[in-house]
Amino acid sequence: MFEPLRPQESHRPRWSRRASRPLAAAGVAVAAVSAMALAPAASAAPATTAAESELTLSILPEYPDERNPTTVVTLECDPAGGDHPDPKLACAELAAVDGNFEALDRPAYCTSEWDPVTITATGTWRGRTVDFSDTYTNRMCAAVATGGVYDF
């Protein structure tokens, strides 16, 4: 719709080769000084990577048996991985509470089965040390109350 204005040929200044040398030298000098001023700042800039999150999650039944075994998985976040059955869900739940396992504990409707389990988490969350444990009435309650982080 709108075209940029272009100077007509007759309005351009005509520089002789001799007159443009001081300007070119000044331009090179300014560029060199600018590059030297920016070089230390660029090399001093820290890398912007998320701190790693590597956790070992355990479900330890009070009375382990074939139906309710001790279970241990690894969980890595940023990016999601490990041998947790749903690492993306678990990492999303932990990210929502910034790795605060105590904040995962939400009210849950569980079966009345009494088969207590202790859940644990050890490792690091975004550079912070994690050492957590809590006890639930059964494995299902642990899974539901933690939003699926302990659903394995």
Coordinates of C-alpha atoms in Angstrom, one line a residue:
M1 CA 0.0 0.0 0.0
F2 CA 2.7 2.5 1.0
E3 CA 6.0 2.5 -0.7
P4 CA 9.1 3.7 1.0
L5 CA 10.4 7.0 -0.2
R6 CA 13.6 6.6 -2.2
P7 CA 15.9 9.5 -2.8
Q8 CA 16.2 10.5 -6.3
E9 CA 19.6 10.1 -8.0
S10 CA 20.2 13.8 -8.1
H11 CA 19.8 14.1 -4.2
R12 CA 22.5 11.7 -3.3
P13 CA 25.7 13.3 -2.2
R14 CA 28.6 12.7 -4.4
W15 CA 31.7 11.8 -2.5
S16 CA 35.1 11.5 -4.0
R17 CA 37.2 8.6 -3.1
R18 CA 39.6 10.8 -1.2
A19 CA 36.8 12.4 0.9
S20 CA 35.4 9.0 1.9
R21 CA 38.7 7.7 3.3
P22 CA 38.4 9.5 6.7
L23 CA 34.8 8.4 7.1
A24 CA 35.7 4.8 6.4
A25 CA 38.6 4.9 8.8
A26 CA 36.4 6.4 11.5
G27 CA 33.7 3.7 10.9
V28 CA 36.3 0.9 11.2
A29 CA 37.6 2.5 14.5
V30 CA 34.1 2.7 16.0
A31 CA 33.4 -0.9 15.0
A32 CA 36.6 -2.1 16.6
V33 CA 36.1 -0.2 19.8
S34 CA 32.5 -1.5 20.0
A35 CA 33.6 -5.1 19.5
M36 CA 36.3 -4.8 22.2
A37 CA 33.8 -3.3 24.6
L38 CA 31.2 -6.1 24.0
A39 CA 33.7 -9.0 23.9
P40 CA 34.3 -9.3 27.7
A41 CA 30.5 -9.0 28.4
A42 CA 29.7 -11.7 25.9
S43 CA 32.3 -14.1 27.3
A44 CA 31.3 -13.4 30.9
A45 CA 27.6 -14.2 30.3
P46 CA 26.6 -17.4 32.1
A47 CA 24.9 -20.2 30.2
T48 CA 21.2 -20.2 30.8
T49 CA 20.3 -23.9 31.3
A50 CA 17.8 -25.3 33.7
A51 CA 19.3 -27.1 36.7
E52 CA 18.9 -30.8 36.4
S53 CA 16.2 -32.7 38.3
E54 CA 17.1 -36.3 39.1
L55 CA 15.0 -38.2 41.7
T56 CA 14.7 -41.7 43.0
L57 CA 11.1 -42.4 44.1
S58 CA 10.2 -45.3 46.3
I59 CA 7.1 -47.0 47.6
L60 CA 7.9 -49.1 50.6
P61 CA 5.0 -51.2 52.0
E62 CA 4.9 -51.9 55.7
Y63 CA 4.0 -55.5 54.8
P64 CA 5.6 -56.2 51.4
D65 CA 4.3 -59.2 49.4
E66 CA 3.6 -60.3 45.8
R67 CA 0.6 -58.1 45.6
N68 CA 2.2 -55.1 47.2
P69 CA 6.0 -55.1 46.4
T70 CA 8.6 -52.5 47.2
T71 CA 8.9 -50.4 44.1
V72 CA 11.7 -48.0 43.1
V73 CA 11.8 -45.8 40.0
T74 CA 13.9 -42.9 38.7
L75 CA 12.5 -39.7 37.5
E76 CA 14.3 -37.0 35.5
C77 CA 12.8 -33.7 34.6
D78 CA 13.9 -30.9 32.2
P79 CA 13.5 -33.0 30.0
A80 CA 11.2 -35.7 31.4
G81 CA 12.6 -39.2 31.5
G82 CA 13.7 -42.1 33.7
D83 CA 11.9 -45.3 34.3
H84 CA 8.8 -43.7 35.9
P85 CA 5.8 -45.0 33.9
D86 CA 4.6 -41.4 33.2
P87 CA 7.5 -39.0 33.6
K88 CA 5.8 -36.1 31.8
L89 CA 2.8 -36.2 34.2
A90 CA 5.0 -36.6 37.3
C91 CA 7.3 -33.7 36.2
A92 CA 4.3 -31.5 35.5
E93 CA 2.9 -32.2 39.0
L94 CA 6.2 -31.5 40.6
A95 CA 6.8 -28.3 38.5
A96 CA 3.4 -27.0 39.7
V97 CA 4.6 -27.1 43.3
D98 CA 8.3 -26.3 42.5
G99 CA 9.4 -29.7 43.7
N100 CA 7.9 -29.3 47.1
F101 CA 6.7 -32.8 47.8
E102 CA 4.8 -31.7 50.9
A103 CA 2.6 -29.6 48.7
L104 CA 1.7 -32.6 46.6
D105 CA -0.4 -34.0 49.4
R106 CA -4.0 -33.3 48.5
P107 CA -7.2 -34.7 49.9
A108 CA -8.0 -38.0 48.3
Y109 CA -10.9 -40.4 48.4
C110 CA -9.3 -43.8 48.9
T111 CA -10.4 -47.3 49.7
S112 CA -10.6 -48.2 53.3
E113 CA -8.0 -51.0 52.8
W114 CA -5.3 -50.8 55.5
D115 CA -2.0 -51.7 53.9
P116 CA 0.3 -48.8 54.8
V117 CA 3.1 -47.6 52.5
T118 CA 5.8 -45.1 53.0
I119 CA 6.8 -43.1 50.0
T120 CA 10.2 -41.5 49.6
A121 CA 12.0 -39.1 47.3
T122 CA 15.7 -38.5 47.2
G123 CA 17.9 -36.6 44.7
T124 CA 17.8 -33.1 43.3
W125 CA 15.1 -30.9 42.0
R126 CA 16.4 -28.0 39.9
G127 CA 19.6 -27.9 41.8
R128 CA 18.1 -28.3 45.3
T129 CA 18.6 -31.4 47.4
V130 CA 15.4 -33.5 48.0
D131 CA 15.0 -35.9 51.0
F132 CA 11.3 -36.6 51.5
S133 CA 9.1 -39.3 53.1
D134 CA 5.5 -39.7 54.1
T135 CA 3.1 -42.5 54.9
Y136 CA -0.3 -43.3 53.4
T137 CA -2.9 -45.9 54.3
N138 CA -2.3 -47.8 51.0
R139 CA -0.6 -47.6 47.6
M140 CA -3.7 -46.2 45.9
C141 CA -4.0 -43.4 48.4
A142 CA -0.4 -42.5 47.8
A143 CA -0.9 -42.4 44.0
V144 CA -4.1 -40.3 44.2
A145 CA -2.9 -37.9 46.9
T146 CA 0.3 -37.1 44.9
G147 CA -1.5 -36.5 41.6
G148 CA 0.1 -39.6 40.0
V149 CA 3.7 -38.9 41.0
Y150 CA 3.6 -42.2 43.0
D151 CA 1.4 -44.1 40.6
F152 CA 3.7 -46.9 39.8

